[in-house]
Short mmCIF file of C-alpha atoms and ligand atoms in Angstrom, two decimals:
data_model
loop_
_atom_site.label_atom_id
_atom_site.label_comp_id
_atom_site.label_asym_id
_atom_site.label_seq_id
_atom_site.Cartn_x
_atom_site.Cartn_y
_atom_site.Cartn_z
CA UNK A 1 151.28 103.24 68.33
CA UNK A 2 150.98 100.38 65.88
CA UNK A 3 149.41 96.95 66.11
CA UNK A 4 151.23 94.95 68.83
CA UNK A 5 150.60 91.62 67.06
CA UNK A 6 152.98 90.36 64.37
CA UNK A 7 151.99 88.96 60.99
CA UNK A 8 152.02 85.29 62.01
CA UNK A 9 148.38 84.40 62.73
CA UNK A 10 147.35 87.59 64.57
CA UNK A 11 143.83 87.84 66.09
CA UNK A 12 141.35 88.96 63.47
CA UNK A 13 140.12 92.56 63.59
CA UNK A 14 136.87 91.50 61.92
CA UNK A 15 136.20 88.84 64.58
CA UNK A 16 136.97 91.29 67.39
CA UNK A 17 134.66 93.85 65.79
CA UNK A 18 131.81 91.30 65.88
CA UNK A 19 131.53 92.01 69.61
CA UNK A 20 128.87 94.63 70.28
CA UNK A 21 129.80 94.92 73.97
CA UNK A 22 126.35 93.87 75.12
CA UNK A 23 127.68 91.97 78.14
CA UNK A 24 125.34 88.96 77.83
CA UNK A 25 128.37 86.70 78.14
CA UNK A 26 129.55 88.08 81.49
CA UNK A 27 127.35 86.03 83.86
CA UNK A 28 128.38 82.86 81.97
CA UNK A 29 132.10 83.47 82.41
CA UNK A 30 133.63 81.61 85.38
CA UNK A 31 136.53 84.03 85.79
CA UNK A 32 134.15 87.01 85.79
CA UNK A 33 132.06 85.14 88.37
CA UNK A 34 135.17 84.65 90.51
CA UNK A 35 136.65 88.16 90.40
CA UNK A 36 134.03 90.55 88.90
CA UNK A 37 136.77 92.23 86.84
CA UNK A 38 135.87 93.47 83.38
CA UNK A 39 139.25 92.52 81.95
CA UNK A 40 138.71 88.93 83.17
CA UNK A 41 135.45 88.69 81.24
CA UNK A 42 135.02 87.71 77.57
CA UNK A 43 134.03 91.30 76.69
CA UNK A 44 137.06 92.68 78.50
CA UNK A 45 139.41 90.25 76.83
CA UNK A 46 138.03 91.04 73.37
CA UNK A 47 138.42 94.74 74.18
CA UNK A 48 142.08 94.04 75.14
CA UNK A 49 142.60 92.37 71.78
CA UNK A 50 141.09 95.41 70.00
CA UNK A 51 143.35 97.72 71.98
CA UNK A 52 146.30 95.54 70.96
CA UNK A 53 145.29 95.73 67.30
CA UNK A 54 145.15 99.52 67.68
CA UNK A 55 148.51 99.57 69.45
CA UNK A 56 146.98 101.05 72.60
CA UNK A 57 148.26 98.38 74.94
CA UNK A 58 151.50 96.45 75.06
CA UNK A 59 152.00 92.67 75.02
CA UNK A 60 153.14 92.91 78.62
CA UNK A 61 152.64 90.82 81.78
CA UNK A 62 149.30 92.45 82.56
CA UNK A 63 147.98 91.61 79.11
CA UNK A 64 149.32 88.04 79.41
CA UNK A 65 147.81 87.49 82.85
CA UNK A 66 144.27 88.24 81.62
CA UNK A 67 144.65 85.62 78.87
CA UNK A 68 146.40 83.11 81.10
CA UNK A 69 143.47 83.46 83.49
CA UNK A 70 140.96 82.54 80.78
CA UNK A 71 139.89 78.89 81.00
CA UNK A 72 139.13 78.53 77.30
CA UNK A 73 135.88 76.97 78.43
CA UNK A 74 133.84 78.67 75.70
CA UNK A 75 130.84 79.31 77.93
CA UNK A 76 130.96 82.82 76.42
CA UNK A 77 130.45 81.52 72.87
CA UNK A 78 127.31 79.64 73.99
CA UNK A 79 125.99 82.80 75.75
CA UNK A 80 126.89 85.27 72.96
CA UNK A 81 123.82 86.29 70.86
CA UNK A 82 126.10 87.86 68.21
CA UNK A 83 128.02 84.65 67.50
CA UNK A 84 131.41 86.10 68.32
CA UNK A 85 134.11 83.51 67.51
CA UNK A 86 136.00 83.91 70.79
CA UNK A 87 137.76 80.53 70.31
CA UNK A 88 139.64 81.83 67.25
CA UNK A 89 140.51 85.13 68.95
CA UNK A 90 141.81 83.33 72.02
CA UNK A 91 143.82 80.80 70.03
CA UNK A 92 145.49 83.52 67.92
CA UNK A 93 146.25 85.70 70.96
CA UNK A 94 147.73 82.81 72.90
CA UNK A 95 149.91 81.87 69.91
CA UNK A 96 151.32 85.43 69.84
CA UNK A 97 151.89 85.46 73.63
CA UNK A 98 153.63 82.07 73.63
CA UNK A 99 156.04 83.02 70.85
CA UNK A 100 156.80 86.59 71.91
CA UNK A 101 156.40 87.21 75.61
CA UNK A 102 159.06 85.81 77.92
CA UNK A 103 157.83 84.34 81.20
CA UNK A 104 159.56 84.32 84.63
CA UNK A 105 162.05 81.42 84.86
CA UNK A 106 160.08 79.32 87.37
CA UNK A 107 156.81 79.69 85.45
CA UNK A 108 158.52 78.91 82.13
CA UNK A 109 160.15 75.74 83.56
CA UNK A 110 156.87 74.52 85.02
CA UNK A 111 155.06 75.22 81.73
CA UNK A 112 157.75 73.47 79.68
CA UNK A 113 157.64 70.44 81.97
CA UNK A 114 153.85 70.14 81.78
CA UNK A 115 153.72 70.60 78.02
CA UNK A 116 156.60 68.17 77.47
CA UNK A 117 155.29 65.39 79.69
CA UNK A 118 151.53 65.38 79.10
CA UNK A 119 151.55 64.77 75.34
CA UNK A 120 154.03 61.89 75.51
CA UNK A 121 152.98 58.39 76.54
CA UNK A 122 156.46 57.30 77.55
CA UNK A 123 156.80 60.29 79.83
CA UNK A 124 153.33 59.73 81.29
CA UNK A 125 154.25 56.11 81.97
CA UNK A 126 157.33 57.34 83.85
CA UNK A 127 155.06 59.63 85.87
CA UNK A 128 152.77 56.68 86.54
CA UNK A 129 155.69 54.66 87.85
CA UNK A 130 156.87 57.50 90.14
CA UNK A 131 153.34 58.14 91.27
CA UNK A 132 152.75 54.44 91.98
CA UNK A 133 155.91 54.30 94.20
CA UNK A 134 154.85 57.57 95.87
CA UNK A 135 151.37 56.19 96.60
CA UNK A 136 152.64 52.79 97.77
CA UNK A 137 155.09 54.41 100.20
CA UNK A 138 152.44 56.85 101.48
CA UNK A 139 154.51 59.94 100.81
CA UNK A 140 151.55 62.31 100.26
CA UNK A 141 152.74 64.55 103.12
CA UNK A 142 155.90 65.36 101.13
CA UNK A 143 153.88 67.06 98.39
CA UNK A 144 152.50 69.59 100.93
CA UNK A 145 155.96 71.24 101.03
CA UNK A 146 155.89 71.97 97.29
CA UNK A 147 154.94 75.37 95.80
CA UNK A 148 151.30 75.61 94.59
CA UNK A 149 151.89 74.85 90.92
CA UNK A 150 154.12 71.84 91.57
CA UNK A 151 151.85 70.53 94.29
CA UNK A 152 148.90 70.71 91.88
CA UNK A 153 150.80 68.35 89.54
CA UNK A 154 151.22 65.76 92.33
CA UNK A 155 147.74 66.10 93.76
CA UNK A 156 145.98 65.60 90.44
CA UNK A 157 147.51 62.17 89.91
CA UNK A 158 144.79 59.50 90.18
CA UNK A 159 145.27 56.18 92.06
CA UNK A 160 147.77 54.51 89.70
CA UNK A 161 147.03 51.05 88.28
CA UNK A 162 150.62 50.42 87.19
CA UNK A 163 149.86 47.29 85.15
CA UNK A 164 147.25 49.15 83.11
CA UNK A 165 149.36 52.28 82.74
CA UNK A 166 152.33 50.33 81.30
CA UNK A 167 150.44 47.86 79.08
CA UNK A 168 150.06 48.95 75.43
CA UNK A 169 146.44 49.36 74.22
CA UNK A 170 145.00 46.65 72.01
CA UNK A 171 145.07 47.71 68.34
CA UNK A 172 142.02 46.10 66.82
CA UNK A 173 138.53 44.82 67.68
CA UNK A 174 136.68 43.01 64.89
CA UNK A 175 133.10 41.87 64.27
CA UNK A 176 131.25 40.06 61.49
CA UNK A 177 129.94 42.25 58.64
CA UNK A 178 130.81 45.58 60.31
CA UNK A 179 128.60 48.58 59.72
CA UNK A 180 131.68 50.76 59.50
CA UNK A 181 135.36 50.85 60.28
CA UNK A 182 136.16 53.42 62.95
CA UNK A 183 139.49 54.62 64.21
CA UNK A 184 139.72 55.32 67.91
CA UNK A 185 142.09 58.06 69.09
CA UNK A 186 144.21 56.59 71.88
CA UNK A 187 145.76 60.00 72.64
CA UNK A 188 148.04 60.75 75.56
CA UNK A 189 146.66 61.14 79.14
CA UNK A 190 143.59 58.94 78.50
CA UNK A 191 145.64 56.05 77.08
CA UNK A 192 147.83 55.85 80.16
CA UNK A 193 145.58 56.81 83.09
CA UNK A 194 142.10 56.04 81.70
CA UNK A 195 142.65 53.11 79.33
CA UNK A 196 139.49 51.48 80.73
CA UNK A 197 137.54 54.27 78.96
CA UNK A 198 139.04 53.35 75.59
CA UNK A 199 138.40 49.68 76.20
CA UNK A 200 134.75 50.39 77.13
CA UNK A 201 134.41 52.55 74.00
CA UNK A 202 135.78 49.76 71.78
CA UNK A 203 133.58 47.09 73.29
CA UNK A 204 130.46 49.23 72.99
CA UNK A 205 131.19 50.09 69.36
CA UNK A 206 131.87 46.43 68.52
CA UNK A 207 128.59 45.45 70.26
CA UNK A 208 126.85 48.03 68.03
CA UNK A 209 128.39 46.51 64.90
CA UNK A 210 131.59 48.55 64.22
CA UNK A 211 135.11 47.38 63.53
CA UNK A 212 137.48 49.41 65.75
CA UNK A 213 141.13 50.07 65.10
CA UNK A 214 143.66 52.13 67.11
CA UNK A 215 146.21 53.43 64.60
CA UNK A 216 149.75 53.09 66.04
CA UNK A 217 150.83 56.45 64.53
CA UNK A 218 148.23 58.44 66.49
CA UNK A 219 149.53 59.87 69.71
CA UNK A 220 148.58 63.22 71.26
CA UNK A 221 146.20 65.16 68.96
CA UNK A 222 147.88 68.47 69.81
CA UNK A 223 145.00 69.87 71.85
CA UNK A 224 147.09 70.65 74.92
CA UNK A 225 149.76 72.48 72.84
CA UNK A 226 147.12 74.35 70.85
CA UNK A 227 145.25 75.56 73.93
CA UNK A 228 148.57 76.78 75.38
CA UNK A 229 149.55 78.70 72.22
CA UNK A 230 152.30 76.29 71.10
CA UNK A 231 151.01 76.24 67.55
CA UNK A 232 154.03 74.69 65.79
CA UNK A 233 153.85 71.63 68.04
CA UNK A 234 150.05 71.52 67.67
CA UNK A 235 150.33 71.62 63.86
CA UNK A 236 152.87 68.85 63.75
CA UNK A 237 150.68 66.64 65.95
CA UNK A 238 147.60 67.51 63.87
CA UNK A 239 149.31 66.45 60.62
CA UNK A 240 150.48 63.21 62.22
CA UNK A 241 146.97 62.50 63.47
CA UNK A 242 145.40 63.18 60.09
CA UNK A 243 147.87 60.79 58.42
CA UNK A 244 147.28 58.05 60.99
CA UNK A 245 143.52 58.00 60.39
CA UNK A 246 143.62 58.03 56.57
CA UNK A 247 141.89 54.63 56.07
CA UNK A 248 138.91 54.72 58.45
CA UNK A 249 135.30 55.78 57.87
CA UNK A 250 135.02 57.73 61.09
CA UNK A 251 137.49 58.96 63.71
CA UNK A 252 135.97 58.36 67.15
CA UNK A 253 137.08 60.37 70.18
CA UNK A 254 136.12 59.67 73.78
CA UNK A 255 137.89 62.67 75.35
CA UNK A 256 136.01 65.97 74.90
CA UNK A 257 139.05 68.21 74.71
CA UNK A 258 140.65 66.14 71.95
CA UNK A 259 137.48 65.94 69.83
CA UNK A 260 136.90 69.69 70.13
CA UNK A 261 140.44 70.40 68.98
CA UNK A 262 140.40 67.85 66.13
CA UNK A 263 137.20 69.36 64.74
CA UNK A 264 139.13 72.69 64.48
CA UNK A 265 142.12 71.32 62.58
CA UNK A 266 141.05 73.31 59.47
CA UNK A 267 141.57 76.59 61.39
CA UNK A 268 144.87 75.36 62.84
CA UNK A 269 146.28 74.20 59.52
CA UNK A 270 144.73 76.91 57.34
CA UNK A 271 142.64 74.40 55.47
CA UNK A 272 145.22 71.96 54.00
CA UNK A 273 143.58 68.52 54.04
CA UNK A 274 142.03 69.15 57.38
CA UNK A 275 138.43 69.88 56.47
CA UNK A 276 137.79 66.36 55.20
CA UNK A 277 139.43 64.90 58.26
CA UNK A 278 137.48 67.09 60.70
CA UNK A 279 134.19 66.14 59.02
CA UNK A 280 134.99 62.46 59.86
CA UNK A 281 135.74 63.22 63.53
CA UNK A 282 132.94 62.45 65.96
CA UNK A 283 132.61 62.14 69.66
CA UNK A 284 131.64 58.62 70.73
CA UNK A 285 128.27 59.93 72.02
CA UNK A 286 127.54 61.41 68.59
CA UNK A 287 128.25 58.16 66.81
CA UNK A 288 126.25 56.05 69.23
CA UNK A 289 123.33 58.48 68.95
CA UNK A 290 123.49 58.19 65.16
CA UNK A 291 123.66 54.34 65.11
CA UNK A 292 120.43 52.37 65.45
CA UNK A 293 121.02 50.44 68.70
CA UNK A 294 121.54 46.69 68.25
CA UNK A 295 122.86 45.47 71.60
CA UNK A 296 120.49 44.77 74.50
CA UNK A 297 120.73 47.21 77.43
CA UNK A 298 120.58 45.51 80.85
CA UNK A 299 119.49 47.26 84.05
CA UNK A 300 122.02 49.39 85.93
CA UNK A 301 120.30 50.66 89.09
CA UNK A 302 122.33 53.81 89.72
CA UNK A 303 121.71 57.47 90.29
CA UNK A 304 124.16 59.34 88.07
CA UNK A 305 125.07 63.04 87.98
CA UNK A 306 126.09 64.00 84.45
CA UNK A 307 128.74 66.68 84.18
CA UNK A 308 128.86 68.70 80.98
CA UNK A 309 132.51 68.86 79.91
CA UNK A 310 133.04 72.36 78.45
CA UNK A 311 134.73 71.07 75.30
CA UNK A 312 131.77 68.77 74.69
CA UNK A 313 128.89 71.13 75.57
CA UNK A 314 130.33 74.55 74.61
CA UNK A 315 133.10 73.40 72.28
CA UNK A 316 131.10 70.87 70.21
CA UNK A 317 127.48 71.58 71.13
CA UNK A 318 127.06 67.99 72.40
CA UNK A 319 124.56 68.02 75.25
CA UNK A 320 121.62 65.82 74.30
CA UNK A 321 123.56 62.76 73.00
CA UNK A 322 125.20 61.72 76.28
CA UNK A 323 121.97 62.31 78.18
CA UNK A 324 120.02 60.11 75.71
CA UNK A 325 122.72 57.44 75.99
CA UNK A 326 122.39 57.41 79.78
CA UNK A 327 118.59 57.61 79.84
CA UNK A 328 118.41 54.57 77.52
CA UNK A 329 120.03 52.39 80.22
CA UNK A 330 117.24 50.71 82.22
CA UNK A 331 117.28 51.44 85.92
CA UNK A 332 119.71 54.36 85.61
CA UNK A 333 118.44 57.73 86.91
CA UNK A 334 120.09 60.73 85.36
CA UNK A 335 120.45 63.71 87.71
CA UNK A 336 121.30 67.18 86.47
CA UNK A 337 124.07 69.16 88.24
CA UNK A 338 122.91 72.69 89.11
CA UNK A 339 124.76 75.27 86.97
CA UNK A 340 126.10 72.26 85.14
CA UNK A 341 127.48 74.26 82.21
CA UNK A 342 129.96 76.12 84.41
CA UNK A 343 133.57 74.91 84.11
CA UNK A 344 134.95 72.57 86.84
CA UNK A 345 138.31 74.36 86.62
CA UNK A 346 140.18 71.60 84.76
CA UNK A 347 140.41 73.25 81.34
CA UNK A 348 143.41 71.54 79.74
CA UNK A 349 146.47 72.50 81.78
CA UNK A 350 144.64 75.29 83.64
CA UNK A 351 144.46 73.43 86.94
CA UNK A 352 148.22 73.02 86.75
CA UNK A 353 149.17 76.55 85.69
CA UNK A 354 146.42 78.45 87.62
CA UNK A 355 145.87 76.25 90.67
CA UNK A 356 144.01 78.76 92.85
CA UNK A 357 141.10 79.69 90.57
CA UNK A 358 140.98 76.13 89.33
CA UNK A 359 140.60 74.86 92.92
CA UNK A 360 137.89 77.47 93.63
CA UNK A 361 135.95 76.28 90.59
CA UNK A 362 136.55 72.63 91.49
CA UNK A 363 135.24 73.15 95.02
CA UNK A 364 132.16 74.96 93.72
CA UNK A 365 131.42 72.10 91.33
CA UNK A 366 131.95 69.54 94.09
CA UNK A 367 129.55 71.41 96.40
CA UNK A 368 126.86 71.36 93.72
CA UNK A 369 127.36 67.62 93.26
CA UNK A 370 127.42 67.04 97.02
CA UNK A 371 123.94 68.51 97.22
CA UNK A 372 122.64 65.70 95.00
CA UNK A 373 121.67 62.19 96.05
CA UNK A 374 123.81 60.28 93.51
CA UNK A 375 126.01 57.21 93.47
CA UNK A 376 128.53 58.55 90.96
CA UNK A 377 129.40 61.21 88.43
CA UNK A 378 129.65 60.75 84.68
CA UNK A 379 132.04 63.01 82.75
CA UNK A 380 133.40 62.61 79.22
CA UNK A 381 136.81 64.22 79.60
CA UNK A 382 139.86 62.91 81.53
CA UNK A 383 140.76 66.37 82.84
CA UNK A 384 137.25 66.88 84.25
CA UNK A 385 137.31 63.38 85.79
CA UNK A 386 140.59 64.11 87.62
CA UNK A 387 139.43 67.54 88.78
CA UNK A 388 136.00 66.41 90.01
CA UNK A 389 137.44 63.28 91.62
CA UNK A 390 139.95 65.40 93.49
CA UNK A 391 137.31 67.67 95.01
CA UNK A 392 134.52 65.22 95.93
CA UNK A 393 134.44 61.60 97.01
CA UNK A 394 132.19 59.80 94.54
CA UNK A 395 133.65 57.77 91.64
CA UNK A 396 133.79 59.60 88.31
CA UNK A 397 133.34 57.52 85.19
CA UNK A 398 132.87 58.12 81.45
CA UNK A 399 129.25 57.67 80.23
CA UNK A 400 130.47 55.00 77.83
CA UNK A 401 131.68 52.93 80.78
CA UNK A 402 128.09 52.92 82.10
CA UNK A 403 126.77 51.79 78.73
CA UNK A 404 129.49 49.12 78.55
CA UNK A 405 128.49 47.78 81.96
CA UNK A 406 124.83 47.76 80.90
CA UNK A 407 125.60 45.90 77.63
CA UNK A 408 127.67 43.34 79.44
CA UNK A 409 125.13 42.98 82.28
CA UNK A 410 127.88 43.55 84.79
CA UNK A 411 128.59 45.99 87.56
CA UNK A 412 130.96 48.90 86.91
CA UNK A 413 133.63 47.15 88.97
CA UNK A 414 133.19 44.10 86.74
CA UNK A 415 133.64 46.29 83.68
CA UNK A 416 136.84 47.75 85.02
CA UNK A 417 138.21 44.32 85.82
CA UNK A 418 137.33 43.13 82.35
CA UNK A 419 139.02 46.17 80.89
CA UNK A 420 142.14 45.52 82.88
CA UNK A 421 142.33 42.04 81.54
CA UNK A 422 142.05 43.42 77.97
S1 SF4 B 501 136.50 81.01 77.56
FE1 SF4 B 501 135.46 80.78 79.59
S2 SF4 B 501 136.89 81.88 81.02
FE2 SF4 B 501 137.50 82.53 78.94
S3 SF4 B 501 136.36 84.44 78.57
FE3 SF4 B 501 135.06 82.73 77.76
S4 SF4 B 501 133.66 82.15 79.44
FE4 SF4 B 501 135.34 83.38 80.34
S1 SF4 B 502 131.22 88.52 73.28
FE1 SF4 B 502 129.09 88.47 72.61
S2 SF4 B 502 127.83 88.46 74.49
FE2 SF4 B 502 129.96 89.15 75.04
S3 SF4 B 502 129.87 91.35 74.98
FE3 SF4 B 502 130.59 90.67 72.97
S4 SF4 B 502 128.75 90.52 71.68
FE4 SF4 B 502 128.06 90.62 73.84
#
């Protein structure tokens, strides 16, 4: 048989051959932990890709299911001593699957809906409105009758602040003699359901001497589409994002999944003008770690569990920066979550398309947090925040919201109220 992948961005034989089958990645892989199946481990999935390249398996439902079940958490890349680029292998394979393998009608409809709504602010605002009505009328019981995938959509919705969800984000924050001009990615989900994170990020950066702009042309960065294998949509969004941030020194991101994807635009766009852009992209923790602090930190007497978002820790190698940011806040005690580098089950749209394993991972993460004596959880990705909030009772905030509260000498509630006022 011949190679089952076509010529349009197939997975690389050379990258697949980098795997020496040592198995060091297996204990780090959440889906291998859940099921103990070789084909649901990184090594097994790479072997499937090699079999596909040799034409020894078909691009059939079984093949697809093993790649749909992968979280894309990249814990395997951290664990791999041979430096196998699993991210590129996974992205290329998912692109082939998405273009060429038909899905059952119900699954295809659900996937289309999720990938149509999530990247669009107007659609998310419509969801916020429906969710607000739903929550005001106390109709939660109705969602219990829905099939798993559709119920997951309803259950993930946070408590909706309708005013905040519908109000456009401020476009500019200025300061005297700025150190640099930074562009903040507003994005999609975060700009509607977590706008207080963006506002905290902007206030903190201004307090540290930066001018902050939110370019109107920058919407969804394409991460959700790219992770799902919808590469044409991801490329279009990547080009729009690059154009929108043409006149800033740095592009600041406060959502781990977006930053991870934007740093990989060169791979997505085959170079083009993406390398220069990606070199200007930084996560907000990276930039704050780089800047000499100017603003006074006030005490914030809280015990905080820090959750490593996969696309920050594994995707971007950012582990120390958020911890240093939190430890620099007087009175704040940073508490490590046991097995903190294991995915919470959010993983882009994974908790919507694979609700059962996502819930199992979410419950496991919640149990590990429940065993800690903490006031709240800090997580730097909106998907993680929703997932962790859903499975345990403590508030989940972005680390930059804690720094914002410290700089403003206010409680977190005060910071949120200030953010809501704009
Ligand atoms: S990305 Fe995560 S779920 Fe997928 S193979 Fe790697 S460790 Fe396992
Ligand atoms: S991906 Fe890396 S750690 Fe896993 S089996 Fe291959 S070489 Fe070993």
